[in-house]
Short mmCIF file of C-alpha atoms in Angstrom, two decimals:
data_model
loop_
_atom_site.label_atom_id
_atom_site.label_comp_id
_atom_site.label_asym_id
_atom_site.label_seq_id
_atom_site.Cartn_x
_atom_site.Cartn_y
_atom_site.Cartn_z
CA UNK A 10 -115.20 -15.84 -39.26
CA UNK A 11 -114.97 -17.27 -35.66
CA UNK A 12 -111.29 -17.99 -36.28
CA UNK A 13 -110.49 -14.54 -37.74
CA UNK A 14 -112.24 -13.28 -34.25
CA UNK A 15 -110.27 -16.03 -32.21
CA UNK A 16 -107.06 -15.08 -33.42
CA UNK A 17 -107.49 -11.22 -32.90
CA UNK A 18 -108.63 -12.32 -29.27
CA UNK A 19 -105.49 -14.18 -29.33
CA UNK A 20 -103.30 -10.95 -30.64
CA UNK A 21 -104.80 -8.71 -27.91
CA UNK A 22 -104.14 -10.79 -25.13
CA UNK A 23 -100.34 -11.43 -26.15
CA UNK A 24 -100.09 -7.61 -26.77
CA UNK A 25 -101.60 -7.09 -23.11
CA UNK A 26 -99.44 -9.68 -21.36
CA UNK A 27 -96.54 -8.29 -23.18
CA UNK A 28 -97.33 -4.32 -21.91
CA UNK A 29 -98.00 -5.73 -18.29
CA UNK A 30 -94.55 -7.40 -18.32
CA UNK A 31 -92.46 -3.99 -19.86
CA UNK A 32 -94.84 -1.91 -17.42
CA UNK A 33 -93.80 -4.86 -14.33
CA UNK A 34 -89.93 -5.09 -15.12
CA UNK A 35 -89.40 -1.11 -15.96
CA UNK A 36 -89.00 -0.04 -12.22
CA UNK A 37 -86.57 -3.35 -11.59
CA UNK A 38 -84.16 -2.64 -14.82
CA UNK A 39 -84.19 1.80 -13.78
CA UNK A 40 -82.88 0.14 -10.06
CA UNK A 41 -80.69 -2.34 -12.04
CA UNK A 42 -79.61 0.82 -14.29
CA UNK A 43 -79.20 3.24 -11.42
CA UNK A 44 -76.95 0.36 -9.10
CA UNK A 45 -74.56 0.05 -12.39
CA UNK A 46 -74.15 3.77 -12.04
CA UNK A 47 -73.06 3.65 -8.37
CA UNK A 48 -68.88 3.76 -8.29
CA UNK A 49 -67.30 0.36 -8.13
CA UNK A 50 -65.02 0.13 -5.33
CA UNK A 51 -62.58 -2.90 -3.52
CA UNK A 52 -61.86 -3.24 -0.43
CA UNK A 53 -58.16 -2.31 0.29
CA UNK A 54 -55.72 -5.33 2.14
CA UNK A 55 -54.84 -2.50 4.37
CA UNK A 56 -54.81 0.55 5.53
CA UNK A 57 -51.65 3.08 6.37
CA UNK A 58 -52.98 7.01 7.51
CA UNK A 59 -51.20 10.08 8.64
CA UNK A 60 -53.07 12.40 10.56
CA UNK A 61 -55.73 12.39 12.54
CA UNK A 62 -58.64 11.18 10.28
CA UNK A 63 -59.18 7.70 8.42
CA UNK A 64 -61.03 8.96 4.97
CA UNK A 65 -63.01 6.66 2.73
CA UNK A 66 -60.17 6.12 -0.06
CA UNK A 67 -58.16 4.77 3.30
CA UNK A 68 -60.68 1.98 3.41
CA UNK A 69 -61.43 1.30 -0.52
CA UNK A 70 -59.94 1.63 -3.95
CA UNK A 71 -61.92 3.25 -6.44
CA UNK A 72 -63.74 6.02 -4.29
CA UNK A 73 -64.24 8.94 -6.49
CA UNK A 74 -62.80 12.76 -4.93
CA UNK A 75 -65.92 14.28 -3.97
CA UNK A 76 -66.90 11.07 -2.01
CA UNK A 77 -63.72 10.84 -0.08
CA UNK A 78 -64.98 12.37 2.98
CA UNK A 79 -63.28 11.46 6.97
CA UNK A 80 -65.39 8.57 7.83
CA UNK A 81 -63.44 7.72 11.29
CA UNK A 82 -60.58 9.28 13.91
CA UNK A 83 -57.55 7.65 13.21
CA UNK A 84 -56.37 5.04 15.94
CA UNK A 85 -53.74 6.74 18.15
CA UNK A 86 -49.62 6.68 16.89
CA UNK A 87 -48.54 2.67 17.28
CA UNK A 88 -52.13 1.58 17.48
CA UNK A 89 -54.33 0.16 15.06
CA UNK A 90 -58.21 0.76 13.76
CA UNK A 91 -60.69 -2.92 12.09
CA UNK A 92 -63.59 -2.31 10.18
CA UNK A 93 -65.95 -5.36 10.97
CA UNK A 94 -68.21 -6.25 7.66
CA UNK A 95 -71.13 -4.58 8.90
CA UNK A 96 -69.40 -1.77 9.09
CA UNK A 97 -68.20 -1.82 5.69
CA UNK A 98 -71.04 -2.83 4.45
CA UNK A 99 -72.85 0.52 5.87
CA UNK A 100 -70.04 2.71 4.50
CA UNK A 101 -70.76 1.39 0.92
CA UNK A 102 -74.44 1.42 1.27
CA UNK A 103 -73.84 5.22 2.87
CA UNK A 104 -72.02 6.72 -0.07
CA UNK A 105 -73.75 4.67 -2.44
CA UNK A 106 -70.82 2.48 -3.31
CA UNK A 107 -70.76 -0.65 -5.44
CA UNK A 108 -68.84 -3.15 -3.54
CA UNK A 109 -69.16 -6.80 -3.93
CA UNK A 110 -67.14 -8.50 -0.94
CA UNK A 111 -64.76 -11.42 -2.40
CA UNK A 112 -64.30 -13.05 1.19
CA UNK A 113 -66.93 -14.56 3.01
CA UNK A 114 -66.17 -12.37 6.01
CA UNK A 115 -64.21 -8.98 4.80
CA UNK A 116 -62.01 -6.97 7.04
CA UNK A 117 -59.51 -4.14 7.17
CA UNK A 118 -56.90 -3.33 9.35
CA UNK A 119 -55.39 0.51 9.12
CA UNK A 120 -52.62 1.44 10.85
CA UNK A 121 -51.02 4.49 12.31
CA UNK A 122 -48.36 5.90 10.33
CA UNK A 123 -45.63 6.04 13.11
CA UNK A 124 -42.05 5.81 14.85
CA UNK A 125 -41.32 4.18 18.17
CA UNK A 126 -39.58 5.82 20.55
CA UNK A 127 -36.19 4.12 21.47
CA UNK A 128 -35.77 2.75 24.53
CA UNK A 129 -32.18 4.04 25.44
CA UNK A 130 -33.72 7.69 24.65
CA UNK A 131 -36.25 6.55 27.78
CA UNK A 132 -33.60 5.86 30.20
CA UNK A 133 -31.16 8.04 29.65
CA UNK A 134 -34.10 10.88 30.21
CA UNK A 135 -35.17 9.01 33.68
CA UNK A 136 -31.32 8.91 34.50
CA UNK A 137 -30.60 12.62 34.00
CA UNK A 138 -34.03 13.33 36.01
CA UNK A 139 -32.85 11.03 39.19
CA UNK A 140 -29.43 12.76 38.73
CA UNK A 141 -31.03 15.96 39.03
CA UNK A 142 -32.96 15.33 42.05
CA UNK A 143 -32.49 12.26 43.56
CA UNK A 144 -28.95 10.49 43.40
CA UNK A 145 -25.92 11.67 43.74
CA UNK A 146 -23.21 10.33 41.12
CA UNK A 147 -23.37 8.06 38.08
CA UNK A 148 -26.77 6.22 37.65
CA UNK A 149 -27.91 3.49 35.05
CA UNK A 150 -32.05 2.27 35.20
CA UNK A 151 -33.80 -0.41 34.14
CA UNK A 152 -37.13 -0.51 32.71
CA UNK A 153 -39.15 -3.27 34.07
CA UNK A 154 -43.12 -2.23 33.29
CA UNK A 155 -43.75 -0.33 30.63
CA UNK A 156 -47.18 -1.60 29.11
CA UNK A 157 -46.99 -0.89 25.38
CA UNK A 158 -43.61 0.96 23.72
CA UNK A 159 -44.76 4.30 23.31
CA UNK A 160 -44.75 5.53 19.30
CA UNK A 161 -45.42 9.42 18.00
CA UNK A 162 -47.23 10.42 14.95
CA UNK A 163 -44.31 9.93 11.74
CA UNK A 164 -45.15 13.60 11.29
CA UNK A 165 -44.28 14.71 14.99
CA UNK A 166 -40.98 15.06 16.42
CA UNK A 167 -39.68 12.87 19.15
CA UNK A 168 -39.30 15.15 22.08
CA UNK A 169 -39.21 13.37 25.88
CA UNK A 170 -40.36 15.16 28.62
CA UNK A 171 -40.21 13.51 32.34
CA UNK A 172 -43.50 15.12 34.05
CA UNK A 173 -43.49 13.31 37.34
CA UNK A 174 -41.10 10.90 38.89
CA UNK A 175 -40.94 9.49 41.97
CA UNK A 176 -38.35 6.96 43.49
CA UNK A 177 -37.50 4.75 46.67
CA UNK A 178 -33.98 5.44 48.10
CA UNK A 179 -33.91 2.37 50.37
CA UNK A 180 -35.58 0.20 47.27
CA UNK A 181 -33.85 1.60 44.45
CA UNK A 182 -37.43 1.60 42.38
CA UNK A 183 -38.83 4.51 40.31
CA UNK A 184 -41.99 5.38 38.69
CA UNK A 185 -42.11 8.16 36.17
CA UNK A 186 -45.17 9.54 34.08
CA UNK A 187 -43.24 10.61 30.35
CA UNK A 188 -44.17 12.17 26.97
CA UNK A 189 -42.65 11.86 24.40
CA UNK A 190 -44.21 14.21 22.00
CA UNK A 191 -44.90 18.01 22.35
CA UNK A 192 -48.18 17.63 19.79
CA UNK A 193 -49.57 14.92 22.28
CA UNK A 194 -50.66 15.11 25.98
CA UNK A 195 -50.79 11.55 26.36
CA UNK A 196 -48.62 10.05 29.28
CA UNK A 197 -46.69 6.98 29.59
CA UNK A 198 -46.03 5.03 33.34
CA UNK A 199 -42.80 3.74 32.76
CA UNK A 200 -41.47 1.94 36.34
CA UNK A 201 -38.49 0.03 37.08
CA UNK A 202 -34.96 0.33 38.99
CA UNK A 203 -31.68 2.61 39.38
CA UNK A 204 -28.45 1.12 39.87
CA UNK A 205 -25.71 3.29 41.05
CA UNK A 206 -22.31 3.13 39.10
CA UNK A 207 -18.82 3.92 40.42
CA UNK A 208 -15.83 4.04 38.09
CA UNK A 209 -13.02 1.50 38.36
CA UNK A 210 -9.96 0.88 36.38
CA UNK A 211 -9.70 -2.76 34.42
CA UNK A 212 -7.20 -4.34 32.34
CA UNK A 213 -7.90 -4.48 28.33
CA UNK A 214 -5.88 -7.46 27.85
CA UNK A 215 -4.89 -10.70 30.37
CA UNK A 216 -2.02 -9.89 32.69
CA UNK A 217 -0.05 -12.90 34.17
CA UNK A 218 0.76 -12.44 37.82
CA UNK A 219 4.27 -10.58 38.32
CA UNK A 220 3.69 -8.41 35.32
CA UNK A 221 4.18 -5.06 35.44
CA UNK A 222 0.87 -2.90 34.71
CA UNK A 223 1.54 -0.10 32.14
CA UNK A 224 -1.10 2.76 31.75
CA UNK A 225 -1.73 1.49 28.19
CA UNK A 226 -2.82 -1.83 30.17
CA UNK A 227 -6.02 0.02 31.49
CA UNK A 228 -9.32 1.55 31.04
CA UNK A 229 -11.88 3.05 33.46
CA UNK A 230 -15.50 1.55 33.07
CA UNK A 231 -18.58 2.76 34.58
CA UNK A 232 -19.99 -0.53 36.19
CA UNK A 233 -22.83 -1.40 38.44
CA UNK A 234 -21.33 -1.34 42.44
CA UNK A 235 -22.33 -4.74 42.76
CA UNK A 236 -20.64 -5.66 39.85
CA UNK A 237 -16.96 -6.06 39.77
CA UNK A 238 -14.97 -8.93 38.75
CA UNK A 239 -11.19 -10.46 38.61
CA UNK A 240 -9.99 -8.20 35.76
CA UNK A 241 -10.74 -5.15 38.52
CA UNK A 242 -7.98 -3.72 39.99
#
């Protein structure tokens, strides 16, 4: 009789311990169950936009449509935008994401989809300017300081535009505020020197003294005037 009762003492407990421990772990496995049902994502190795937004498929594979919302301006044509890992880590945890980093210290860099602007297109736009209002003749620059070579959006047109230039006669400098795209108002200082050119005939091939010169013997060169050498005639 007292083991019968023993026993079903026994039974209850067990039964009570094991209802505690569903009741306990229940919440844990529905957050377990509702984490598993967040959208598994990886982090891109980087990032290439066009426009003017950076959207949360730019950042990670995997993003579902209706999540992939503009998270961030994109970084300006030529320049580049880094997501640090807190960062990321707030964009997952944001748009309830399921991302498990598989570098101790993630990062992404995302570039600017764009074209620089050549650099012979920039001088011969300063030339024509100087030609217009400052020098008389033939006149070939150099660009000594320009900070960063200036890029446009791959979707935009290259169109240059000298706004402002001014220059020293008696130093032969120039400084000249640019753009270089009609959908951007941003400026570029571009500085440097103008070299005046004059036009001189040379020879095309080596002429021994006491030979006579035949028209086919020459060609006129633009030059530098402080440039002119033994093949000058």
């Amino acid at each position: 009789m007292n083991t019968h009762r023993s026993l079903k003492a026994l039974a209850t407990s067990i039964s009570g311990l094991l209802l505690a421990g569903v009741i306990a772990t229940t919440p844990a496995a529905g957050a377990a169950q509702a984490k598993d049902n967040r959208p598994e994502v990886t982090l891109k190795d980087h990032g290439l936009v066009n426009g003017d937004g950076i959207n949360l498929s730019d950042v990670f594979s995997g993003v579902p449509t209706d999540l992939d919302i503009k998270v961030s301006n994109s970084p300006a044509p030529g320049k580049s935008a880094r997501f640090t890992p807190g960062q990321l880590r707030q964009l997952a945890d944001q748009f309830g994401l399921s991302w498990r980093p598989l570098r101790a210290r993630p990062r992404i860099v995302i570039d600017r989809a764009s074209k620089a602007v050549p650099m012979v297109s920039l001088r011969r736009a300063i030339e024509e300017e100087l030609r217009a209002a400052h020098v008389e003749g033939e006149v070939e620059v150099e660009i000594s300081r320009l900070r960063v070579k200036p890029h446009v959006a791959s979707e935009s047109e290259i169109s240059i535009s000298v706004r402002d230039l001014s220059y020293d006669d008696r130093a032969k400098r120039f400084a000249a505020l640019v753009s270089v795209s009609e959908d951007s108002s941003r400026l570029v200082k571009i500085a440097g020197r103008a070299y005046s050119l004059i036009s001189i005939p040379v020879t095309v091939r080596h002429v021994t003294p006491g030979e006579i010169i035949k028209a086919s013997d020459i060609a006129w060169r633009s030059v530098r005037t402080f440039r002119s050498n033994y093949n000058s005639i």
